[in-house]
Amino acid sequence: MACPLLRQCSKWNSNCSSLFETLWYSNGRSVSFSTSSLGRTSWSSGPGNEGQPSALRRRTGPNTFNFTRSLTRHKLRLLDPSLKSCFCINSAHTDVKVQDPFTIAQKDLTNLYDDIRKELCVTKELKALCHYYFDGKGKAIRPMIVVLMARALNSHSNRSGELLPGQRAVAMITEMIHTASLVHDDVIDGSNKRRGKGTINELWGEKKAILAGDFILSVASITMARIGNNTVVKVFSQVIEDLVRGEFMQLGSKENENERFKHYLEKTFKKTASLIANSCKAVCVLVSSDPKVHEIAYQYGKNVGIAFQLVDDVLDFTSGANHLGKPSAADLKLGLATGPVLFACQQFPELHSMIMRRFSSKGDVDQAWQYVFQSDGVEQTKNLAQHYCQEAIRQISMLRPSAERDALIRLTEMVLTRDK
């Protein structure tokens, strides 16, 4: 792990460090630092960090790693200081062979889409729109993470590993919010393909698509209220806010290169990772009152969610439309500068002007594509995703061993190796 990352780091010149002088936290806190000694960083945390549980605080020490690992760790922290050093994961795995996460979660997910469709039982036309994406052919990644997390937390809390009714409702809510956001995203992006078939806005028009997305959100809210837990309502309210703010962030670009990567990571958290992080926290509050356990669940979801989107951004360059169910280079065509482009910008400054005009000039998309593949932008984005997954493993390994906990660890590998 250290060697390829060290090669990556050696390509960065002194100007690269300035790109990350303002560092990002998912909750809006920033951290400033001084690089007075290579591999050792002096941190000054923003307001709000003092309440972080001691078990989750950064563990530092000048003799923790050798020079190579210190250099690698230093460069990765420039990307996101909330990532802990975790090149060696010493978690207490069970002796049983880890099963496929989908296999373990299958029992809880079998009737998930049927139950969601029952909740969305309305007039004929609206029903057709709302049911369109709930056809059971999606990957169901988010509800799978939720049910695995719920069972792992139940085992950790000395309860039966069985899913509580409220926890299963959270899995349904998670998928409903995710699907509603897809419906709205397709309208905003003017997309005509989703999961290999026509989008709702393409088939029924934008106005009806917007209303369908709104209706799905309203049903999710009703389902949420039935759980009867105010904290769960607050947690999902934060998700909705993050989705809206993330969409607004995606509509804008940052002139200052120093802020651009921070903007990208924060947008990634709000649009993708917040739902997974807060859903994991929601199932946790239903079974545990321990804030430290809540934080473990939240941090696992946050880190897996960001890694998932980073890999998705890589696949936009490396996978064809037949794999993704959408055209490749879709992000560039939408004017979006994702991880591979931002990393490539360090080697090809010509990308800066293209990013600012959102690849709108003739030939921009093709030229940017070429720059990305001539650089190591894809490799660096993969390495960053791997580091987020390592942090997710570190977090979830704090729970007591269980089949579900180990399946969540296995899931991080699947996130990194997926090709669609």
PDB file of N, CA and C in Angstrom, residues 67-116:
ATOM      1  N   PHE A  67       9.875   6.243   8.039  1.00  0.00           N
ATOM      2  CA  PHE A  67       9.866   7.443   7.203  1.00  0.00           C
ATOM      3  C   PHE A  67       8.919   7.310   6.020  1.00  0.00           C
ATOM      4  N   THR A  68       8.939   6.164   5.358  1.00  0.00           N
ATOM      5  CA  THR A  68       8.098   5.986   4.167  1.00  0.00           C
ATOM      6  C   THR A  68       6.634   6.127   4.509  1.00  0.00           C
ATOM      7  N   ARG A  69       6.186   5.470   5.568  1.00  0.00           N
ATOM      8  CA  ARG A  69       4.779   5.543   5.933  1.00  0.00           C
ATOM      9  C   ARG A  69       4.409   6.928   6.437  1.00  0.00           C
ATOM     10  N   SER A  70       5.354   7.598   7.106  1.00  0.00           N
ATOM     11  CA  SER A  70       5.074   8.950   7.571  1.00  0.00           C
ATOM     12  C   SER A  70       4.841   9.883   6.403  1.00  0.00           C
ATOM     13  N   LEU A  71       5.662   9.757   5.360  1.00  0.00           N
ATOM     14  CA  LEU A  71       5.499  10.597   4.185  1.00  0.00           C
ATOM     15  C   LEU A  71       4.162  10.329   3.513  1.00  0.00           C
ATOM     16  N   THR A  72       3.819   9.057   3.371  1.00  0.00           N
ATOM     17  CA  THR A  72       2.552   8.694   2.745  1.00  0.00           C
ATOM     18  C   THR A  72       1.376   9.229   3.547  1.00  0.00           C
ATOM     19  N   ARG A  73       1.426   9.040   4.861  1.00  0.00           N
ATOM     20  CA  ARG A  73       0.351   9.489   5.735  1.00  0.00           C
ATOM     21  C   ARG A  73       0.204  10.999   5.651  1.00  0.00           C
ATOM     22  N   HIS A  74       1.339  11.703   5.629  1.00  0.00           N
ATOM     23  CA  HIS A  74       1.327  13.156   5.574  1.00  0.00           C
ATOM     24  C   HIS A  74       0.602  13.635   4.322  1.00  0.00           C
ATOM     25  N   LYS A  75       0.892  13.060   3.175  1.00  0.00           N
ATOM     26  CA  LYS A  75       0.287  13.501   1.933  1.00  0.00           C
ATOM     27  C   LYS A  75      -1.205  13.193   1.901  1.00  0.00           C
ATOM     28  N   LEU A  76      -1.577  12.048   2.433  1.00  0.00           N
ATOM     29  CA  LEU A  76      -2.999  11.706   2.430  1.00  0.00           C
ATOM     30  C   LEU A  76      -3.778  12.604   3.365  1.00  0.00           C
ATOM     31  N   ARG A  77      -3.190  13.008   4.473  1.00  0.00           N
ATOM     32  CA  ARG A  77      -3.898  13.883   5.397  1.00  0.00           C
ATOM     33  C   ARG A  77      -4.154  15.255   4.782  1.00  0.00           C
ATOM     34  N   LEU A  78      -3.322  15.622   3.802  1.00  0.00           N
ATOM     35  CA  LEU A  78      -3.581  16.885   3.123  1.00  0.00           C
ATOM     36  C   LEU A  78      -4.919  16.842   2.411  1.00  0.00           C
ATOM     37  N   LEU A  79      -5.325  15.649   1.987  1.00  0.00           N
ATOM     38  CA  LEU A  79      -6.600  15.506   1.290  1.00  0.00           C
ATOM     39  C   LEU A  79      -7.762  15.600   2.256  1.00  0.00           C
ATOM     40  N   ASP A  80      -7.656  14.956   3.408  1.00  0.00           N
ATOM     41  CA  ASP A  80      -8.744  15.017   4.389  1.00  0.00           C
ATOM     42  C   ASP A  80      -8.195  14.642   5.757  1.00  0.00           C
ATOM     43  N   PRO A  81      -8.054  15.600   6.649  1.00  0.00           N
ATOM     44  CA  PRO A  81      -7.441  15.329   7.956  1.00  0.00           C
ATOM     45  C   PRO A  81      -8.271  14.435   8.842  1.00  0.00           C
ATOM     46  N   SER A  82      -9.539  14.214   8.504  1.00  0.00           N
ATOM     47  CA  SER A  82     -10.364  13.355   9.355  1.00  0.00           C
ATOM     48  C   SER A  82     -10.020  11.890   9.171  1.00  0.00           C
ATOM     49  N   LEU A  83      -9.195  11.575   8.133  1.00  0.00           N
ATOM     50  CA  LEU A  83      -8.790  10.195   7.925  1.00  0.00           C
ATOM     51  C   LEU A  83      -7.669   9.841   8.893  1.00  0.00           C
ATOM     52  N   LYS A  84      -7.813   8.725   9.593  1.00  0.00           N
ATOM     53  CA  LYS A  84      -6.782   8.292  10.525  1.00  0.00           C
ATOM     54  C   LYS A  84      -5.760   7.427   9.799  1.00  0.00           C
ATOM     55  N   SER A  85      -4.587   7.290  10.389  1.00  0.00           N
ATOM     56  CA  SER A  85      -3.585   6.403   9.833  1.00  0.00           C
ATOM     57  C   SER A  85      -3.988   4.966  10.133  1.00  0.00           C
ATOM     58  N   CYS A  86      -4.142   4.179   9.089  1.00  0.00           N
ATOM     59  CA  CYS A  86      -4.655   2.817   9.326  1.00  0.00           C
ATOM     60  C   CYS A  86      -4.119   1.874   8.271  1.00  0.00           C
ATOM     61  N   PHE A  87      -2.822   1.907   8.023  1.00  0.00           N
ATOM     62  CA  PHE A  87      -2.255   1.033   7.015  1.00  0.00           C
ATOM     63  C   PHE A  87      -2.263  -0.414   7.473  1.00  0.00           C
ATOM     64  N   CYS A  88      -2.222  -0.634   8.778  1.00  0.00           N
ATOM     65  CA  CYS A  88      -2.286  -1.986   9.306  1.00  0.00           C
ATOM     66  C   CYS A  88      -3.536  -2.102  10.153  1.00  0.00           C
ATOM     67  N   ILE A  89      -4.484  -2.893   9.692  1.00  0.00           N
ATOM     68  CA  ILE A  89      -5.735  -3.055  10.424  1.00  0.00           C
ATOM     69  C   ILE A  89      -5.638  -4.319  11.262  1.00  0.00           C
ATOM     70  N   ASN A  90      -5.574  -4.152  12.562  1.00  0.00           N
ATOM     71  CA  ASN A  90      -5.483  -5.296  13.467  1.00  0.00           C
ATOM     72  C   ASN A  90      -6.822  -5.518  14.141  1.00  0.00           C
ATOM     73  N   SER A  91      -7.807  -5.899  13.356  1.00  0.00           N
ATOM     74  CA  SER A  91      -9.136  -6.114  13.919  1.00  0.00           C
ATOM     75  C   SER A  91      -9.320  -7.573  14.274  1.00  0.00           C
ATOM     76  N   ALA A  92     -10.173  -7.792  15.264  1.00  0.00           N
ATOM     77  CA  ALA A  92     -10.427  -9.150  15.729  1.00  0.00           C
ATOM     78  C   ALA A  92     -11.524  -9.777  14.889  1.00  0.00           C
ATOM     79  N   HIS A  93     -11.141 -10.377  13.795  1.00  0.00           N
ATOM     80  CA  HIS A  93     -12.123 -11.014  12.928  1.00  0.00           C
ATOM     81  C   HIS A  93     -12.568 -12.339  13.523  1.00  0.00           C
ATOM     82  N   THR A  94     -13.757 -12.748  13.148  1.00  0.00           N
ATOM     83  CA  THR A  94     -14.200 -14.069  13.557  1.00  0.00           C
ATOM     84  C   THR A  94     -13.474 -15.109  12.727  1.00  0.00           C
ATOM     85  N   ASP A  95     -13.423 -16.345  13.239  1.00  0.00           N
ATOM     86  CA  ASP A  95     -12.735 -17.412  12.527  1.00  0.00           C
ATOM     87  C   ASP A  95     -13.549 -17.945  11.355  1.00  0.00           C
ATOM     88  N   VAL A  96     -14.845 -17.641  11.351  1.00  0.00           N
ATOM     89  CA  VAL A  96     -15.707 -18.138  10.292  1.00  0.00           C
ATOM     90  C   VAL A  96     -15.426 -17.367   9.008  1.00  0.00           C
ATOM     91  N   LYS A  97     -15.427 -18.073   7.887  1.00  0.00           N
ATOM     92  CA  LYS A  97     -15.219 -17.427   6.601  1.00  0.00           C
ATOM     93  C   LYS A  97     -16.296 -16.375   6.378  1.00  0.00           C
ATOM     94  N   VAL A  98     -15.864 -15.182   5.991  1.00  0.00           N
ATOM     95  CA  VAL A  98     -16.800 -14.073   5.821  1.00  0.00           C
ATOM     96  C   VAL A  98     -17.680 -14.324   4.604  1.00  0.00           C
ATOM     97  N   GLN A  99     -18.977 -14.269   4.827  1.00  0.00           N
ATOM     98  CA  GLN A  99     -19.913 -14.473   3.733  1.00  0.00           C
ATOM     99  C   GLN A  99     -20.074 -13.206   2.917  1.00  0.00           C
ATOM    100  N   ASP A 100     -20.609 -13.389   1.723  1.00  0.00           N
ATOM    101  CA  ASP A 100     -20.921 -12.257   0.877  1.00  0.00           C
ATOM    102  C   ASP A 100     -21.953 -11.379   1.584  1.00  0.00           C
ATOM    103  N   PRO A 101     -21.722 -10.067   1.670  1.00  0.00           N
ATOM    104  CA  PRO A 101     -22.664  -9.185   2.367  1.00  0.00           C
ATOM    105  C   PRO A 101     -24.086  -9.282   1.828  1.00  0.00           C
ATOM    106  N   PHE A 102     -24.227  -9.424   0.514  1.00  0.00           N
ATOM    107  CA  PHE A 102     -25.561  -9.531  -0.065  1.00  0.00           C
ATOM    108  C   PHE A 102     -26.273 -10.787   0.416  1.00  0.00           C
ATOM    109  N   THR A 103     -25.500 -11.874   0.587  1.00  0.00           N
ATOM    110  CA  THR A 103     -26.098 -13.138   1.061  1.00  0.00           C
ATOM    111  C   THR A 103     -26.615 -12.986   2.484  1.00  0.00           C
ATOM    112  N   ILE A 104     -25.816 -12.363   3.342  1.00  0.00           N
ATOM    113  CA  ILE A 104     -26.215 -12.184   4.738  1.00  0.00           C
ATOM    114  C   ILE A 104     -27.439 -11.279   4.846  1.00  0.00           C
ATOM    115  N   ALA A 105     -27.484 -10.243   4.008  1.00  0.00           N
ATOM    116  CA  ALA A 105     -28.577  -9.263   4.095  1.00  0.00           C
ATOM    117  C   ALA A 105     -29.822  -9.685   3.314  1.00  0.00           C
ATOM    118  N   GLN A 106     -29.718 -10.754   2.540  1.00  0.00           N
ATOM    119  CA  GLN A 106     -30.799 -11.117   1.625  1.00  0.00           C
ATOM    120  C   GLN A 106     -32.138 -11.316   2.328  1.00  0.00           C
ATOM    121  N   LYS A 107     -32.103 -11.965   3.483  1.00  0.00           N
ATOM    122  CA  LYS A 107     -33.348 -12.232   4.213  1.00  0.00           C
ATOM    123  C   LYS A 107     -34.094 -10.940   4.530  1.00  0.00           C
ATOM    124  N   ASP A 108     -33.357  -9.927   4.919  1.00  0.00           N
ATOM    125  CA  ASP A 108     -33.980  -8.658   5.307  1.00  0.00           C
ATOM    126  C   ASP A 108     -34.388  -7.821   4.101  1.00  0.00           C
ATOM    127  N   LEU A 109     -33.799  -8.092   2.956  1.00  0.00           N
ATOM    128  CA  LEU A 109     -34.061  -7.271   1.772  1.00  0.00           C
ATOM    129  C   LEU A 109     -35.055  -7.904   0.805  1.00  0.00           C
ATOM    130  N   THR A 110     -35.422  -9.169   1.036  1.00  0.00           N
ATOM    131  CA  THR A 110     -36.249  -9.907   0.081  1.00  0.00           C
ATOM    132  C   THR A 110     -37.520  -9.162  -0.297  1.00  0.00           C
ATOM    133  N   ASN A 111     -38.242  -8.680   0.688  1.00  0.00           N
ATOM    134  CA  ASN A 111     -39.523  -8.010   0.410  1.00  0.00           C
ATOM    135  C   ASN A 111     -39.440  -6.493   0.547  1.00  0.00           C
ATOM    136  N   LEU A 112     -38.221  -5.964   0.555  1.00  0.00           N
ATOM    137  CA  LEU A 112     -38.055  -4.532   0.781  1.00  0.00           C
ATOM    138  C   LEU A 112     -38.783  -3.699  -0.272  1.00  0.00           C
ATOM    139  N   TYR A 113     -38.569  -4.005  -1.537  1.00  0.00           N
ATOM    140  CA  TYR A 113     -39.185  -3.210  -2.602  1.00  0.00           C
ATOM    141  C   TYR A 113     -40.697  -3.413  -2.654  1.00  0.00           C
ATOM    142  N   ASP A 114     -41.152  -4.629  -2.330  1.00  0.00           N
ATOM    143  CA  ASP A 114     -42.599  -4.858  -2.261  1.00  0.00           C
ATOM    144  C   ASP A 114     -43.228  -3.976  -1.192  1.00  0.00           C
ATOM    145  N   ASP A 115     -42.569  -3.878  -0.049  1.00  0.00           N
ATOM    146  CA  ASP A 115     -43.099  -3.060   1.043  1.00  0.00           C
ATOM    147  C   ASP A 115     -43.060  -1.572   0.703  1.00  0.00           C
ATOM    148  N   ILE A 116     -42.013  -1.152  -0.010  1.00  0.00           N
ATOM    149  CA  ILE A 116     -41.948   0.251  -0.430  1.00  0.00           C
ATOM    150  C   ILE A 116     -43.075   0.554  -1.410  1.00  0.00           C
TER     151      ILE A 116
END
